[in-house]
Coordinates of C-alpha atoms and ligand atoms in Angstrom, one line a residue:
M1 CA -26.8 22.8 -38.9
I2 CA -26.4 20.0 -41.4
A3 CA -23.6 20.5 -44.0
K4 CA -25.0 20.6 -47.4
V5 CA -23.0 20.3 -50.7
A6 CA -24.1 19.6 -54.3
V7 CA -22.6 18.5 -57.6
L8 CA -23.8 20.6 -60.5
G9 CA -23.7 19.6 -64.2
S10 CA -25.7 18.4 -67.1
P11 CA -26.3 15.4 -67.4
I12 CA -25.7 14.6 -63.7
S13 CA -27.9 11.5 -63.2
H14 CA -24.8 9.3 -64.0
S15 CA -22.6 11.0 -61.4
L16 CA -21.0 8.9 -58.7
S17 CA -20.1 11.8 -56.6
P18 CA -23.3 11.6 -54.4
K19 CA -22.5 8.0 -53.7
L20 CA -18.9 8.7 -52.9
H21 CA -19.4 11.7 -50.6
N22 CA -22.5 10.3 -48.8
Y23 CA -20.5 7.2 -48.0
W24 CA -17.8 9.2 -46.4
L25 CA -20.1 11.3 -44.6
Q26 CA -21.7 8.2 -43.0
K27 CA -18.2 6.7 -42.5
Y28 CA -16.8 9.6 -40.6
N29 CA -20.1 10.4 -38.7
I30 CA -20.4 13.8 -40.2
E31 CA -23.9 15.4 -40.2
G32 CA -24.1 16.3 -43.9
K33 CA -25.7 15.6 -47.2
Y34 CA -24.5 15.6 -50.6
Y35 CA -26.9 16.2 -53.6
A36 CA -26.7 16.0 -57.4
M37 CA -28.5 18.9 -59.1
E38 CA -29.0 19.1 -62.9
T39 CA -27.7 22.5 -63.9
K40 CA -27.3 23.8 -67.3
A41 CA -24.7 26.6 -68.0
E42 CA -27.4 29.3 -68.4
N43 CA -28.7 28.6 -64.8
L44 CA -25.5 28.3 -63.1
Y45 CA -25.4 31.9 -61.7
K46 CA -28.9 31.6 -60.3
T47 CA -28.3 28.1 -58.9
I48 CA -25.1 29.3 -57.1
C49 CA -26.8 32.3 -55.6
N50 CA -29.8 30.0 -54.5
L51 CA -27.5 27.6 -52.8
E52 CA -25.5 30.2 -51.1
D53 CA -28.7 31.6 -49.7
R54 CA -29.7 28.1 -48.5
G55 CA -26.5 27.8 -46.5
F56 CA -24.7 25.3 -48.6
V57 CA -21.0 24.7 -47.8
G58 CA -20.1 24.7 -51.5
V59 CA -20.4 22.8 -54.7
N60 CA -18.7 20.5 -57.0
L61 CA -18.8 21.3 -60.8
T62 CA -18.7 18.8 -63.6
V63 CA -19.3 18.9 -67.4
P64 CA -20.1 21.5 -68.8
L65 CA -19.5 24.0 -66.0
K66 CA -16.0 23.8 -65.0
Q67 CA -15.1 26.8 -67.1
E68 CA -18.4 28.6 -66.9
I69 CA -17.9 28.9 -63.1
L70 CA -14.7 31.0 -63.6
N71 CA -16.9 34.0 -64.4
I72 CA -18.8 33.7 -61.0
I73 CA -16.1 33.1 -58.5
D74 CA -14.3 35.8 -56.4
D75 CA -11.1 34.0 -55.7
I76 CA -9.0 31.2 -57.2
D77 CA -5.6 29.9 -56.5
E78 CA -2.7 30.3 -58.9
F79 CA -2.6 26.7 -59.8
S80 CA -6.2 26.4 -60.7
R81 CA -6.1 29.6 -62.7
K82 CA -3.4 28.1 -64.9
I83 CA -5.5 25.0 -65.5
S84 CA -8.5 27.5 -66.2
A85 CA -11.0 25.0 -64.9
V86 CA -12.6 24.9 -61.3
N87 CA -14.4 21.8 -59.9
I88 CA -14.8 22.9 -56.3
V89 CA -16.3 26.1 -55.0
I90 CA -16.5 26.8 -51.2
F91 CA -18.8 29.6 -49.9
K92 CA -16.9 31.4 -47.3
N93 CA -17.6 34.8 -45.6
G94 CA -19.7 35.9 -48.6
K95 CA -17.0 34.9 -51.1
R96 CA -16.9 32.1 -53.6
I97 CA -13.4 30.5 -53.6
G98 CA -12.7 28.1 -56.5
F99 CA -10.2 25.2 -56.6
N100 CA -9.2 22.5 -59.0
S101 CA -8.8 18.9 -57.6
D102 CA -8.7 17.0 -60.9
S103 CA -5.0 17.5 -61.2
Y104 CA -4.4 16.1 -57.7
G105 CA -6.8 13.3 -58.6
F106 CA -4.9 12.3 -61.7
I107 CA -1.5 12.3 -59.9
E108 CA -2.6 10.5 -56.8
N109 CA -4.3 7.8 -58.8
L110 CA -1.2 7.2 -60.8
K111 CA 0.8 6.9 -57.6
Y112 CA -1.8 4.5 -56.2
G113 CA -1.8 2.4 -59.4
I114 CA 2.0 2.3 -59.6
K115 CA 2.2 1.1 -55.9
L116 CA -0.1 -1.7 -56.7
Y117 CA 2.3 -3.0 -59.2
N118 CA 4.9 -2.8 -56.3
C119 CA 7.3 -1.1 -58.8
C120 CA 9.3 2.2 -59.2
E121 CA 8.2 5.6 -58.5
I122 CA 6.1 7.8 -60.8
E123 CA 9.2 10.0 -61.8
N124 CA 10.6 6.9 -63.7
Y125 CA 7.9 7.3 -66.3
L126 CA 8.1 10.9 -66.8
D127 CA 11.0 11.5 -68.9
K128 CA 8.9 11.5 -72.1
V129 CA 5.0 11.7 -71.8
V130 CA 2.4 11.6 -74.5
V131 CA -1.1 13.3 -73.6
L132 CA -3.9 12.7 -76.0
G133 CA -6.5 15.6 -76.0
A134 CA -6.3 19.3 -75.1
G135 CA -9.7 19.9 -73.2
G136 CA -10.2 20.8 -69.5
A137 CA -9.2 17.4 -68.4
A138 CA -5.9 17.6 -70.3
R139 CA -5.1 20.9 -68.6
A140 CA -5.5 19.3 -65.2
V141 CA -3.4 16.4 -66.2
I142 CA -0.7 18.5 -67.7
A143 CA -0.6 20.8 -64.7
G144 CA -0.1 17.7 -62.4
L145 CA 2.7 16.3 -64.7
I146 CA 4.6 19.5 -64.8
K147 CA 4.3 19.7 -61.0
C148 CA 5.8 16.2 -60.7
G149 CA 8.8 17.2 -62.8
A150 CA 7.8 15.7 -66.2
G151 CA 10.5 16.1 -69.0
E152 CA 9.0 16.5 -72.4
I153 CA 5.2 16.3 -72.7
F154 CA 3.9 15.8 -76.2
I155 CA 0.3 16.9 -76.6
A156 CA -1.8 15.5 -79.6
N157 CA -5.3 16.7 -80.1
R158 CA -7.8 16.4 -83.1
S159 CA -8.1 20.2 -83.1
L160 CA -4.5 21.4 -83.2
D161 CA -5.3 25.1 -82.4
R162 CA -6.8 24.0 -79.0
A163 CA -3.4 22.2 -78.3
I164 CA -1.5 25.3 -79.3
N165 CA -3.7 27.5 -77.0
L166 CA -3.0 25.2 -74.2
V167 CA 0.7 25.3 -74.6
D168 CA 0.6 29.2 -74.9
D169 CA -1.4 29.5 -71.6
F170 CA 1.1 27.1 -69.8
D171 CA 4.1 28.9 -71.1
C172 CA 6.3 26.1 -70.3
D173 CA 9.3 24.9 -72.4
N174 CA 8.6 21.3 -71.8
L175 CA 5.3 21.1 -73.8
V176 CA 5.3 20.1 -77.5
V177 CA 2.3 20.2 -79.9
S178 CA 1.8 17.4 -82.3
P179 CA -0.7 16.7 -85.1
W180 CA -3.3 14.1 -84.0
E181 CA -2.3 12.0 -87.1
E182 CA 1.2 11.6 -85.6
R183 CA 0.0 10.0 -82.3
D184 CA 1.1 6.5 -83.2
N185 CA 4.6 7.7 -84.0
L186 CA 5.0 9.7 -80.9
L187 CA 5.0 6.6 -78.7
E188 CA 8.6 5.9 -79.4
N189 CA 10.6 6.2 -76.1
T190 CA 7.5 7.2 -74.3
G191 CA 7.4 6.4 -70.5
L192 CA 3.8 7.4 -70.0
L193 CA 0.8 7.6 -72.3
V194 CA -2.4 9.4 -71.1
N195 CA -5.7 9.4 -72.7
T196 CA -7.6 12.5 -71.6
T197 CA -10.2 12.5 -74.6
S198 CA -13.7 11.1 -74.2
L199 CA -12.8 8.5 -76.8
G200 CA -13.3 5.1 -75.3
M201 CA -16.1 6.2 -72.9
V202 CA -19.5 4.4 -73.1
G203 CA -21.5 5.9 -75.9
Q204 CA -18.3 7.3 -77.7
P205 CA -16.3 5.8 -80.4
D206 CA -13.1 4.0 -79.2
L207 CA -9.8 5.6 -79.3
N208 CA -7.9 4.6 -82.4
I209 CA -4.2 4.3 -81.8
K210 CA -1.5 1.7 -82.7
L211 CA 0.6 1.0 -79.6
D212 CA 3.5 -0.8 -81.6
K213 CA 6.1 1.7 -81.0
L214 CA 5.4 2.1 -77.2
P215 CA 8.0 0.6 -75.0
N216 CA 6.8 -2.5 -73.1
N217 CA 7.8 -0.9 -69.8
A218 CA 5.7 2.2 -70.4
L219 CA 2.8 3.0 -68.2
V220 CA -0.7 3.6 -69.9
T221 CA -3.4 5.4 -68.1
D222 CA -7.0 6.5 -69.2
I223 CA -9.1 9.0 -67.4
V224 CA -12.3 7.4 -68.8
Y225 CA -13.7 5.1 -66.1
N226 CA -16.9 3.9 -67.6
P227 CA -16.0 1.3 -68.9
L228 CA -13.1 0.7 -66.3
D229 CA -11.2 -1.3 -68.9
T230 CA -11.2 0.8 -72.1
K231 CA -10.0 -0.8 -75.3
L232 CA -6.8 1.4 -74.8
L233 CA -6.2 -0.3 -71.6
I234 CA -7.0 -3.9 -72.6
T235 CA -4.7 -3.6 -75.6
A236 CA -1.9 -2.1 -73.6
K237 CA -2.3 -4.7 -70.9
S238 CA -2.2 -7.5 -73.6
R239 CA 1.3 -6.3 -74.8
G240 CA 2.7 -6.1 -71.4
N241 CA 2.4 -2.6 -70.4
K242 CA 1.3 -1.5 -66.9
V243 CA -2.0 0.1 -66.8
V244 CA -3.9 2.4 -64.4
D245 CA -7.6 2.9 -65.1
G246 CA -9.5 6.2 -64.4
L247 CA -11.7 5.4 -61.4
G248 CA -9.1 6.4 -58.8
M249 CA -8.9 10.0 -60.4
L250 CA -12.6 10.4 -59.5
L251 CA -12.0 9.1 -56.0
F252 CA -8.8 11.2 -55.4
Q253 CA -10.3 14.5 -56.7
G254 CA -13.2 13.6 -54.4
Q255 CA -10.8 13.1 -51.5
M256 CA -9.4 16.7 -51.8
A257 CA -13.1 18.1 -52.4
F258 CA -14.3 16.4 -49.2
E259 CA -11.5 17.7 -47.1
K260 CA -12.4 21.3 -48.3
F261 CA -16.1 20.8 -47.8
F262 CA -16.1 18.8 -44.4
G263 CA -12.6 19.2 -42.9
V264 CA -11.6 15.4 -43.0
I265 CA -9.3 13.7 -45.3
P266 CA -11.1 10.6 -46.2
D267 CA -9.4 7.3 -46.9
V268 CA -9.2 6.0 -50.5
N269 CA -8.7 2.2 -50.6
D270 CA -9.6 -1.0 -52.5
D271 CA -12.8 -1.4 -50.6
L272 CA -13.8 2.0 -51.7
R273 CA -12.9 1.2 -55.3
N274 CA -15.1 -1.9 -55.1
L275 CA -17.9 -0.1 -53.7
M276 CA -18.0 2.4 -56.5
I277 CA -17.7 0.0 -59.4
Ligands
LIG301 P1 -13.0 17.6 -70.7 O1 -13.3 18.6 -69.9 O2 -13.4 16.2 -70.2 O3 -11.5 17.6 -71.2 P2 -13.6 18.6 -73.3 O4 -12.9 19.9 -72.9 O5 -14.8 18.6 -74.1 O6 -13.8 17.7 -72.1 O7 -12.4 17.8 -74.1 C1 -12.8 16.6 -74.8 C2 -11.4 16.1 -75.5 O8 -11.8 14.9 -76.3 C3 -10.8 17.1 -76.6 O9 -9.5 16.9 -76.5 C4 -11.4 16.6 -77.9 O10 -10.8 17.0 -79.0 P3 -11.1 18.4 -79.8 O11 -10.4 19.4 -78.9 O12 -10.5 18.3 -81.0 O13 -12.5 18.6 -79.7 C5 -11.5 15.1 -77.5 N1 -12.3 14.3 -78.5 C6 -13.6 14.3 -78.3 N2 -14.2 13.5 -79.3 C7 -13.1 13.2 -80.2 C8 -13.0 12.4 -81.4 N3 -14.0 11.9 -82.0 N4 -11.7 12.2 -81.9 C9 -10.7 12.9 -81.4 N5 -10.8 13.6 -80.2 C10 -12.0 13.7 -79.7

């Protein structure tokens, strides 16, 4: 039987996941099909039941369903529970098993980007990290950074209480909450600056931040990939910082998802990046 998977979310028409997974399916000669299905939160349970009945292997979840799905799954690993967001569900033996691959995607993308610069290891940038945002994406990013042994991680978010909740949930001494208004000043001695907010994305306002205090040897990364060169990355690059764009995070989270769905670890390389742009 043909292996079927869908990505669920709303809006979904812009999703690059079908192009990515269907490319890999063809490349690795796997008899499968990956669909995009517009799904609003109120229809999620019904849709999941329907896809299970139709013999789907599993689903990917995107905005706004990554937290909603937590109420519907039977099992989740400890790491994804901490992030409290699930972007992969596998249907297996009558159970729905949830995973988060955004964290993996973020870290692998950083490593890939650093390697392109032919320079030092990721650990060299992690003594002091500044994360902008405290939503679901920030949780995945922060979980990955902690796993990589990051030192102090400062979290600046427009809504302070959301950042405080995040820190409470993670219960990790390395996390420090900072007011959004302090974001320019936080950059002193920072090795890595990460934007996890939606600011800078097409249709959204730009991220407003002054990089004057950021060391020139710091690394700057944005999880926004549309556009690929956000204003943040352009400004950082112009003052000599190394930058890593957000496209690879999508590709690497897809890599882990593809392995769970289809049992093959697909290759992520520059050809794939060019195909997806
Ligand atoms: P995701 O799952 O992609 O993280 P999200 O949970 O909606 O999406 O989080 C979006 C992030 O962008 C949040 O940190 C949000 O800040 P708030 O928690 O204060 O809402 C941030 N964000 C969105 N619009 C913003 C804006 N105009 N100014 C500052 N931060 C903004």
